[in-house]
Tab-separated table of C-alpha atoms and ligand atoms in Angstrom:
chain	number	residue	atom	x	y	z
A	186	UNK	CA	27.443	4.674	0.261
A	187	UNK	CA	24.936	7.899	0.562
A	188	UNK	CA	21.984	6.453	3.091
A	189	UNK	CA	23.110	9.079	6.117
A	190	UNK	CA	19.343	8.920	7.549
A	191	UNK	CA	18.756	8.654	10.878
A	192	UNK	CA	14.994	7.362	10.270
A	193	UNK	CA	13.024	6.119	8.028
A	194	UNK	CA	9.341	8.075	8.228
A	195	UNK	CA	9.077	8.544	4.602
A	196	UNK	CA	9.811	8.310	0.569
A	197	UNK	CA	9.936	12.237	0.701
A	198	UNK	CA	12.649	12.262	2.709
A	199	UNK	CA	14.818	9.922	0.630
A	200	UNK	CA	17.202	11.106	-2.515
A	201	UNK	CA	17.266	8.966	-5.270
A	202	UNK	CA	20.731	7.825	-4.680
A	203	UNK	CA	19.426	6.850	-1.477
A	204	UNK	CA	17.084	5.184	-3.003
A	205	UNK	CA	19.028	2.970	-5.325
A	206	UNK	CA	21.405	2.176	-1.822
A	207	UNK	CA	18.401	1.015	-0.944
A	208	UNK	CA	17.396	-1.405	-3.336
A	209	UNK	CA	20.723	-2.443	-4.239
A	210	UNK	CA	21.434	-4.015	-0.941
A	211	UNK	CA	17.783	-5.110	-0.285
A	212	UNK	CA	18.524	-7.288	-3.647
A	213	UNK	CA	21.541	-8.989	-2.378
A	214	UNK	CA	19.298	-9.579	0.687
A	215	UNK	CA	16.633	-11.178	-1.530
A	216	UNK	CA	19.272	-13.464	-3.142
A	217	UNK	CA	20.715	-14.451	0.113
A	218	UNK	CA	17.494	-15.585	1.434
A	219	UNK	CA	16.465	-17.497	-1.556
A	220	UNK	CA	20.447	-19.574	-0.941
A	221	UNK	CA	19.460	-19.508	2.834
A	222	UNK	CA	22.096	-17.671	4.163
A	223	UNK	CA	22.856	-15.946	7.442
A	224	UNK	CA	23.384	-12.916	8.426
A	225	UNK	CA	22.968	-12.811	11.877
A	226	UNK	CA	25.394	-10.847	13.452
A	227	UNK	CA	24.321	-7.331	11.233
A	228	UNK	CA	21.612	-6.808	14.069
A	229	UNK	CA	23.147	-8.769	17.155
A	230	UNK	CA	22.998	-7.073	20.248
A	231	UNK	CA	20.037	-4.588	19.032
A	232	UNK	CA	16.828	-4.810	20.006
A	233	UNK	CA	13.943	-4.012	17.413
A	234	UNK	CA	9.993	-3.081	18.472
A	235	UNK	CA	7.221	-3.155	16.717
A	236	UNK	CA	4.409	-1.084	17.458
A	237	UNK	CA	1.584	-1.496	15.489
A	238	UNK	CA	-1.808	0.711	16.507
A	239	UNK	CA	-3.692	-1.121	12.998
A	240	UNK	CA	-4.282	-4.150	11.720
A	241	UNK	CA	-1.493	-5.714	10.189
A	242	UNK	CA	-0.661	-9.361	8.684
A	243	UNK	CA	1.789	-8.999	6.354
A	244	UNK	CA	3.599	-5.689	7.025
A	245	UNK	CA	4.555	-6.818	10.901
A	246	UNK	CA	5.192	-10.533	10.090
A	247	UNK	CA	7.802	-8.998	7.683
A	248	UNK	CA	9.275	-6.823	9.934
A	249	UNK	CA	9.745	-9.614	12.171
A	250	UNK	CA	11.280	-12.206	10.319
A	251	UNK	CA	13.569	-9.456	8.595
A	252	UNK	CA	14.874	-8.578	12.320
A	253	UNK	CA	15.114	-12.167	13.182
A	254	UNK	CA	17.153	-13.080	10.141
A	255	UNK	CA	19.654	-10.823	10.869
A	256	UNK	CA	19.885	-11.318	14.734
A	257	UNK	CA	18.015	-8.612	16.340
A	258	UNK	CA	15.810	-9.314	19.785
A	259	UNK	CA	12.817	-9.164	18.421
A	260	UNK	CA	9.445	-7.757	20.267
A	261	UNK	CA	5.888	-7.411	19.537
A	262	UNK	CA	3.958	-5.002	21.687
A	263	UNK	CA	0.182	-6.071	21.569
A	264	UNK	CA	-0.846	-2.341	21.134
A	265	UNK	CA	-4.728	-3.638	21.186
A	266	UNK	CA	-3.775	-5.369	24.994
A	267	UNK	CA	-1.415	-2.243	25.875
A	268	UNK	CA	-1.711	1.022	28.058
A	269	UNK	CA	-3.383	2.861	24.992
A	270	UNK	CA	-6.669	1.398	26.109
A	271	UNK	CA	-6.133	2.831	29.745
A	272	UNK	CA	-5.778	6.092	27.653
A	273	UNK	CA	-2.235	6.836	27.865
A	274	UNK	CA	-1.092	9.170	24.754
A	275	UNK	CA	1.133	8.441	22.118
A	276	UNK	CA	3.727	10.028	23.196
A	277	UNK	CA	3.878	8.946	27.146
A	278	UNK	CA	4.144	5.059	25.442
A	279	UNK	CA	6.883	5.912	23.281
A	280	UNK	CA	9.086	7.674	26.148
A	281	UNK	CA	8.137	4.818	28.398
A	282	UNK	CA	9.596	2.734	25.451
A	283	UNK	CA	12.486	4.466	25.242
A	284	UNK	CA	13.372	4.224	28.381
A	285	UNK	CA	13.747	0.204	28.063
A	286	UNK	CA	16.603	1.355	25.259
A	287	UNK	CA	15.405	-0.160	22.217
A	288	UNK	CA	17.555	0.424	18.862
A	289	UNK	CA	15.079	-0.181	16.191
A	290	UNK	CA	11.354	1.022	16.533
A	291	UNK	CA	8.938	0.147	14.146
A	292	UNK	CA	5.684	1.689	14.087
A	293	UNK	CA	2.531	1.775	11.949
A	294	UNK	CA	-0.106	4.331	13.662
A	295	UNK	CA	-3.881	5.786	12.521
A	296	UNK	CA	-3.014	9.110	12.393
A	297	UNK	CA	-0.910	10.901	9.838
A	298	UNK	CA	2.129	12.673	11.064
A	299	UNK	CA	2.456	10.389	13.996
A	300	UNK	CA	5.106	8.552	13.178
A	301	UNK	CA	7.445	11.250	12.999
A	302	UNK	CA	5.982	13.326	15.967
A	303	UNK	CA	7.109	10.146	18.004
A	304	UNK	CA	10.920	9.678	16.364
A	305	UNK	CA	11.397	13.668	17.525
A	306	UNK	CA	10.788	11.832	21.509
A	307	UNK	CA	13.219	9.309	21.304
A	308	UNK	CA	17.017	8.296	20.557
A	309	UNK	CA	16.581	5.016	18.382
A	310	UNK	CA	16.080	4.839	14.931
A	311	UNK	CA	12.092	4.747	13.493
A	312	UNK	CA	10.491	3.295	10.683
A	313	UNK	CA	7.597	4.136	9.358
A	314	UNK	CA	5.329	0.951	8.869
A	315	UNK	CA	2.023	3.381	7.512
A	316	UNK	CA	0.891	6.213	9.596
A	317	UNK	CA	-3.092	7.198	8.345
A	318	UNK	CA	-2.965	7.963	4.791
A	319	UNK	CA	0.405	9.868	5.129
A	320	UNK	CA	3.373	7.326	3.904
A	321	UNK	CA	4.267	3.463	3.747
A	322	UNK	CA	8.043	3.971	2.514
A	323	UNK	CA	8.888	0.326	2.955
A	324	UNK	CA	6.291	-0.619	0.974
A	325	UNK	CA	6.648	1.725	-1.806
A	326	UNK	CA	10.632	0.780	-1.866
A	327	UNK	CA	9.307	-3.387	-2.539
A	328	UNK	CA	7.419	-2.153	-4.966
A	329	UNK	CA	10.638	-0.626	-6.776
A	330	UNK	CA	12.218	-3.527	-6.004
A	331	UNK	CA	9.710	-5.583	-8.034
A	332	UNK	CA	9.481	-3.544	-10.793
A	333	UNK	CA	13.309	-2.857	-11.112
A	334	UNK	CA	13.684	-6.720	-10.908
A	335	UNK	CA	11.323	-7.694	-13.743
A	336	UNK	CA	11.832	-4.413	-16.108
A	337	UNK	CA	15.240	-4.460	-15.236
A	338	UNK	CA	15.177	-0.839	-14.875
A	339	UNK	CA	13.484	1.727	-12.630
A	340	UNK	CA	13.246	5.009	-15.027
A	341	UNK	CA	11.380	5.975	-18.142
A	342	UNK	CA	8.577	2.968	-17.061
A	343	UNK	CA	4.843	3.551	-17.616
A	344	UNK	CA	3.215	2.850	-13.925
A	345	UNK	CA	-0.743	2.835	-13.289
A	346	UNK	CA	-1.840	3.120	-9.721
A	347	UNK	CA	-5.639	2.546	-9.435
A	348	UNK	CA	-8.437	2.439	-7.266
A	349	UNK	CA	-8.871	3.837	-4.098
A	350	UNK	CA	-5.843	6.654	-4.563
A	351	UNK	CA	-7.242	9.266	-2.058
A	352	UNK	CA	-7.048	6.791	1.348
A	353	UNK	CA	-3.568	5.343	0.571
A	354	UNK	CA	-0.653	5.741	2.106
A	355	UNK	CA	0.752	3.110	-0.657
A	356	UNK	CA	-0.307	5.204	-3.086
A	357	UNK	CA	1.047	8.272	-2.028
A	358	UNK	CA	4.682	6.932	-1.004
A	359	UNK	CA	4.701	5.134	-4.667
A	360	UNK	CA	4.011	8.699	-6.310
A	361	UNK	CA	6.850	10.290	-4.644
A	362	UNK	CA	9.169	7.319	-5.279
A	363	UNK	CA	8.244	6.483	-8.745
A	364	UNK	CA	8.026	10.283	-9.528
A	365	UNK	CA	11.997	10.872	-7.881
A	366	UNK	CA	12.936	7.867	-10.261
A	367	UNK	CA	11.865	9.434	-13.253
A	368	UNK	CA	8.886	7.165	-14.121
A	369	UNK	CA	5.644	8.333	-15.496
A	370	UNK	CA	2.946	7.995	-13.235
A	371	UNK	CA	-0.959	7.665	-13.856
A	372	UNK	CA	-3.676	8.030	-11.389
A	373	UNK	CA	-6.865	5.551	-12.792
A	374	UNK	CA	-10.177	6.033	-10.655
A	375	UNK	CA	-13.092	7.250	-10.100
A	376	UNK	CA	-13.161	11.456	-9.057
A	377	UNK	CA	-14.610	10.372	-5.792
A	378	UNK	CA	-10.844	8.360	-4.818
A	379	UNK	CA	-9.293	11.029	-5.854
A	380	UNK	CA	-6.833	13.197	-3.730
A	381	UNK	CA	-7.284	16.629	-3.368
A	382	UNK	CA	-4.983	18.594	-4.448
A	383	UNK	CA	-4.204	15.680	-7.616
A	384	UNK	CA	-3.461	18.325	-10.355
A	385	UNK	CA	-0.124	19.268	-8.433
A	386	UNK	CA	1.353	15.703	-8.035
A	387	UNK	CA	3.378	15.741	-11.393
A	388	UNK	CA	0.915	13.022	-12.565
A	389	UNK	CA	-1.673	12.115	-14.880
A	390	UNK	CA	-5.119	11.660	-14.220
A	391	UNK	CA	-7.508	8.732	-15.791
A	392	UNK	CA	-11.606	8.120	-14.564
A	393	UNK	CA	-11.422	5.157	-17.589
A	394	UNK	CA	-9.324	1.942	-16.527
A	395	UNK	CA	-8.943	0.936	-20.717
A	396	UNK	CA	-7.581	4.486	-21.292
A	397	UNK	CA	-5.381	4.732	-18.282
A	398	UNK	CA	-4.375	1.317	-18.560
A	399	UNK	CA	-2.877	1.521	-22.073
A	400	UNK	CA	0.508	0.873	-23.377
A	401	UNK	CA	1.584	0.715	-19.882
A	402	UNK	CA	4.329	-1.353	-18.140
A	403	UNK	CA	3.577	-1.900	-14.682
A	404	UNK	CA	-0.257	-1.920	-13.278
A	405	UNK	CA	-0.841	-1.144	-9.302
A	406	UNK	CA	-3.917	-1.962	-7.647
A	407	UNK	CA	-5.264	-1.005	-4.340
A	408	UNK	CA	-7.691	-2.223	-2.064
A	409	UNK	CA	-10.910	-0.107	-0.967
A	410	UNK	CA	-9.778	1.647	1.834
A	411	UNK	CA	-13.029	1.018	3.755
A	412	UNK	CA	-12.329	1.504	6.980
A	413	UNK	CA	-10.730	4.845	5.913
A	414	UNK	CA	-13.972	6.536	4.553
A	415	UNK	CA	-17.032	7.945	5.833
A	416	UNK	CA	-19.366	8.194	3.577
A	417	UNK	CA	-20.608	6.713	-0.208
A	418	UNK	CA	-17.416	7.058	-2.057
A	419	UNK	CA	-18.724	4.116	-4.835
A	420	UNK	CA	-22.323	3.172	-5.740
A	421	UNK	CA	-21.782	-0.568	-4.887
A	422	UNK	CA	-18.916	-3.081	-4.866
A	423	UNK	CA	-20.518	-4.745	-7.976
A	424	UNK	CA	-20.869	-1.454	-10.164
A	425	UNK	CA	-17.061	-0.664	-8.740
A	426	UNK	CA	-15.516	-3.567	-10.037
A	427	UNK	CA	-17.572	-3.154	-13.146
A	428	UNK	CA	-15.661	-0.349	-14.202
A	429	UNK	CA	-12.596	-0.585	-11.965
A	430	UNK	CA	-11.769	-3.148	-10.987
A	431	UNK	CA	-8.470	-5.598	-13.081
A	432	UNK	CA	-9.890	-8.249	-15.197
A	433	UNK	CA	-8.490	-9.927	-18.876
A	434	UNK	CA	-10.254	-7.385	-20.686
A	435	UNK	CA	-9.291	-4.082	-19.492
A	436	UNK	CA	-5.777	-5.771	-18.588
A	437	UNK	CA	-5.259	-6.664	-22.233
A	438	UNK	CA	-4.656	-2.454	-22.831
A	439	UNK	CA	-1.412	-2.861	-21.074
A	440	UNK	CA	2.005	-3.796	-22.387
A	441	UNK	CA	1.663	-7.511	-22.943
A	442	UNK	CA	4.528	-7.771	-20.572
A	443	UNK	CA	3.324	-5.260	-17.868
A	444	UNK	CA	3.207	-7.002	-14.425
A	445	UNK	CA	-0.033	-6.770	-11.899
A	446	UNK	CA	0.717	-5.830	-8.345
A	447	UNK	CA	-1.257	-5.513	-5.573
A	448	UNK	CA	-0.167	-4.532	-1.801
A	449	UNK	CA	-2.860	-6.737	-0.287
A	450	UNK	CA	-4.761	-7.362	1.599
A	451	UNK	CA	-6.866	-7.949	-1.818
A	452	UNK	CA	-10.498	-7.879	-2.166
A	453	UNK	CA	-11.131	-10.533	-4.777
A	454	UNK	CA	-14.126	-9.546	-7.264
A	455	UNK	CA	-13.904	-5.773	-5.897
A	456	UNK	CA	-10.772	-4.143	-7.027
A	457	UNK	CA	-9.063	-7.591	-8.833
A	458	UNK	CA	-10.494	-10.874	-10.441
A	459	UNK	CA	-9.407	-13.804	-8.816
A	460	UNK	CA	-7.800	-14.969	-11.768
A	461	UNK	CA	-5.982	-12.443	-12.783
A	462	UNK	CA	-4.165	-11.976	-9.108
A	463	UNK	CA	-3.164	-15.661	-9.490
A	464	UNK	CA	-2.014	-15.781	-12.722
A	465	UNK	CA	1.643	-16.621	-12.643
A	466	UNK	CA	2.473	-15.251	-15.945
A	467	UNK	CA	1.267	-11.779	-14.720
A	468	UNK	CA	0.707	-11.046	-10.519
A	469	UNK	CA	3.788	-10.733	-8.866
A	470	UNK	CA	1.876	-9.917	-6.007
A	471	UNK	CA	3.463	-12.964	-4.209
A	472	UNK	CA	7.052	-11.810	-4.903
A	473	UNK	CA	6.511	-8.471	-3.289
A	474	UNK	CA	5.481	-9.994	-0.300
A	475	UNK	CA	8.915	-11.582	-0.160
A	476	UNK	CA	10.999	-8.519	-1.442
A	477	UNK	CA	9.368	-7.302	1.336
A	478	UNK	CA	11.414	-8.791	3.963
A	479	UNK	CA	14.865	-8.284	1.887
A	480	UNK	CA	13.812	-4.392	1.357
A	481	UNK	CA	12.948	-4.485	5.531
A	482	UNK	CA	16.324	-6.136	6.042
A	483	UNK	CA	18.311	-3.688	3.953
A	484	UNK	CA	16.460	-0.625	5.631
A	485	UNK	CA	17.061	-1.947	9.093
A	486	UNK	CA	20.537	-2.667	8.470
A	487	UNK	CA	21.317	0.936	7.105
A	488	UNK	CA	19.923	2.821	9.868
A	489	UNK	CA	21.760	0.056	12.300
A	490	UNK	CA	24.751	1.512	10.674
A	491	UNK	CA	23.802	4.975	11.283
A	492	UNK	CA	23.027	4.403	14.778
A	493	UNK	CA	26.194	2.752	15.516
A	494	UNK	CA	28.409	5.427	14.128
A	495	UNK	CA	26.314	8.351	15.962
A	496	UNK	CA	26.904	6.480	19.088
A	497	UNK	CA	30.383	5.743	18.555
A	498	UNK	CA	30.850	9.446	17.708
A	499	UNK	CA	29.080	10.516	20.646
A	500	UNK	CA	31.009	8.307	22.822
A	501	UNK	CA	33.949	9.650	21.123
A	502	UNK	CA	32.907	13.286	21.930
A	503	UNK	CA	32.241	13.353	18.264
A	504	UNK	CA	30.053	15.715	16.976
A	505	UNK	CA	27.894	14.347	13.493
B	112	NCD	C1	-1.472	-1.572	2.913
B	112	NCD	C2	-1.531	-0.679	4.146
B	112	NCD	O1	-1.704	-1.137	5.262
B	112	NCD	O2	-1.399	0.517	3.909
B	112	NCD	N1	-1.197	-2.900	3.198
B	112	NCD	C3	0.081	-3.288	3.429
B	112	NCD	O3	0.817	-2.703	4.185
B	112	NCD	N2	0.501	-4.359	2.757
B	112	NCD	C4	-2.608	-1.389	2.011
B	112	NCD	C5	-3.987	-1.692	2.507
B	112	NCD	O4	-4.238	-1.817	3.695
B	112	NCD	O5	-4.863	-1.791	1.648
């Protein structure tokens, strides 16, 4: 076994060995769940936090049931109801944190770069649940887990991401994992939701969903990141989904057995028809939501691992 990591803040932190460690015991996890089983004694005795500064529905439900199915205490701090509104920083609510010894802390922040500011202030293991438009490595590692379980591979595969590319952390974790698994990756938007920077990614770039859609396995959609711009980024929702957004037609470029995923939450008739996210023979959208608790389970699991054999060591007058 290779996962050595002592956090998880990121894909681009992650080797591709890790990677597949990764996904390999998140799919046993998936199984498990699906037979009912119980694991409850991989996180007994630990307690996990989660700390989410942004909206969240399915990300945080996630990481809660994947703590309670394997036996952690489990604790949601209401960051809206919290100190942060009396102005306390960042960091002055993770030491006070620390200082109640929790094992697992999971947090999803506004700002880029938070994330892993806050893991340098304390001695538990962290995971990244989004910070700004910086990284979302759990979600980018369901996503694998999706596509590896209906391509039954996760190399040489033809992956679209499109829509709103420049505000998403999805995007930009999917990239880096996608790209470190030898996949080819295209970019489909319009040049406003583009990143800057694009041309240095190791990807190619589409403004026409039929071109960038074509002949390809796996098609990712994203949401408009509204609350993440400033400005006019699209002359109107109705123009958008015009031209952008995934309906039978522009769908029907792709492989006929290329899958539609979304990370939700979806905007129906913006960036997806209705139809097409419920069609059974196409959207797994509903099966990442549930590889997302077996790829949350794995992840917690591993650095649970890791944390118990740097504290044994230490105990041990170990050095590791
Ligand atoms: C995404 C997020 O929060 O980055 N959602 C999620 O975690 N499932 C994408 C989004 O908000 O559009």
């Amino acid at each position: 076994m290779t996962f050595r990591a002592e956090h998880l803040l990121g894909i681009e932190h992650l080797s591709p060995a890790d990677i597949t460690t990764l996904l390999d015991l998140a799919d046993q996890y998936a199984e498990h769940n699906r037979q009912g089983r119980a694991h409850r004694d991989v996180l007994e005795g630990l307690t996990q936090i989660n700390m989410f500064f942004e909206n969240s529905t399915r990300t945080q439900a996630s990481f809660e049931i994947a703590g309670k199915r394997l036996g952690a205490d489990v604790m949601n701090m209401a960051m809206q109801a919290s100190s942060v509104k009396k102005g306390e920083t960042l960091i002055d609510t993770a030491l006070t944190l620390n200082a109640m010894r929790p094992d697992l802390l999971v947090v999803r922040h506004p700002h880029s770069g938070a994330v892993d500011l806050l893991a340098q202030k304390v001695n538990c293991a962290v995971l990244n649940a989004g910070d700004g438009r910086h990284e979302h490595p759990t979600q980018a590692l369901l996503d694998a887990l999706t596509i590896r379980r209906h391509h039954d591979r996760l190399h040489r595969l033809s992956i679209a991401i499109c829509g709103d590319i420049a505000h998403s952390r999805v995007a930009r974790s999917n990239i880096l994992l996608l790209g470190k698994m030898e996949n080819r990756v295209r970019l489909v938007g319009p040049p406003t939701l583009m990143p800057s920077g694009v041309q240095d990614f190791g990807v190619e770039v589409f403004h026409d969903m039929k071109e960038g859609l074509k002949d390809v396995d796996v098609v990712m959609m994203l949401r408009l990141q509204k609350e993440r711009m400033d400005g006019g980024f699209i002359p109107s929702e109705r123009e958008y989904f015009h031209r952008y957004g995934l309906d039978a037609e522009k769908l029907a470029c792709a492989k006929d057995d290329a899958i539609v995923m979304h990370p939700g939450p979806m905007n129906r008739g913006v960036e997806i028809d209705g139809t097409i996210a419920d069609d059974i023979n196409r959207s797994v959208i509903q099966e990442q939501v549930e590889m997302g608790v077996a790829v949350r389970m794995a992840a917690m699991d591993l650095l649970a691992r890791n944390l118990r054999a740097r504290r044994g060591a230490k105990a041990a007058g170990v050095m590791v």
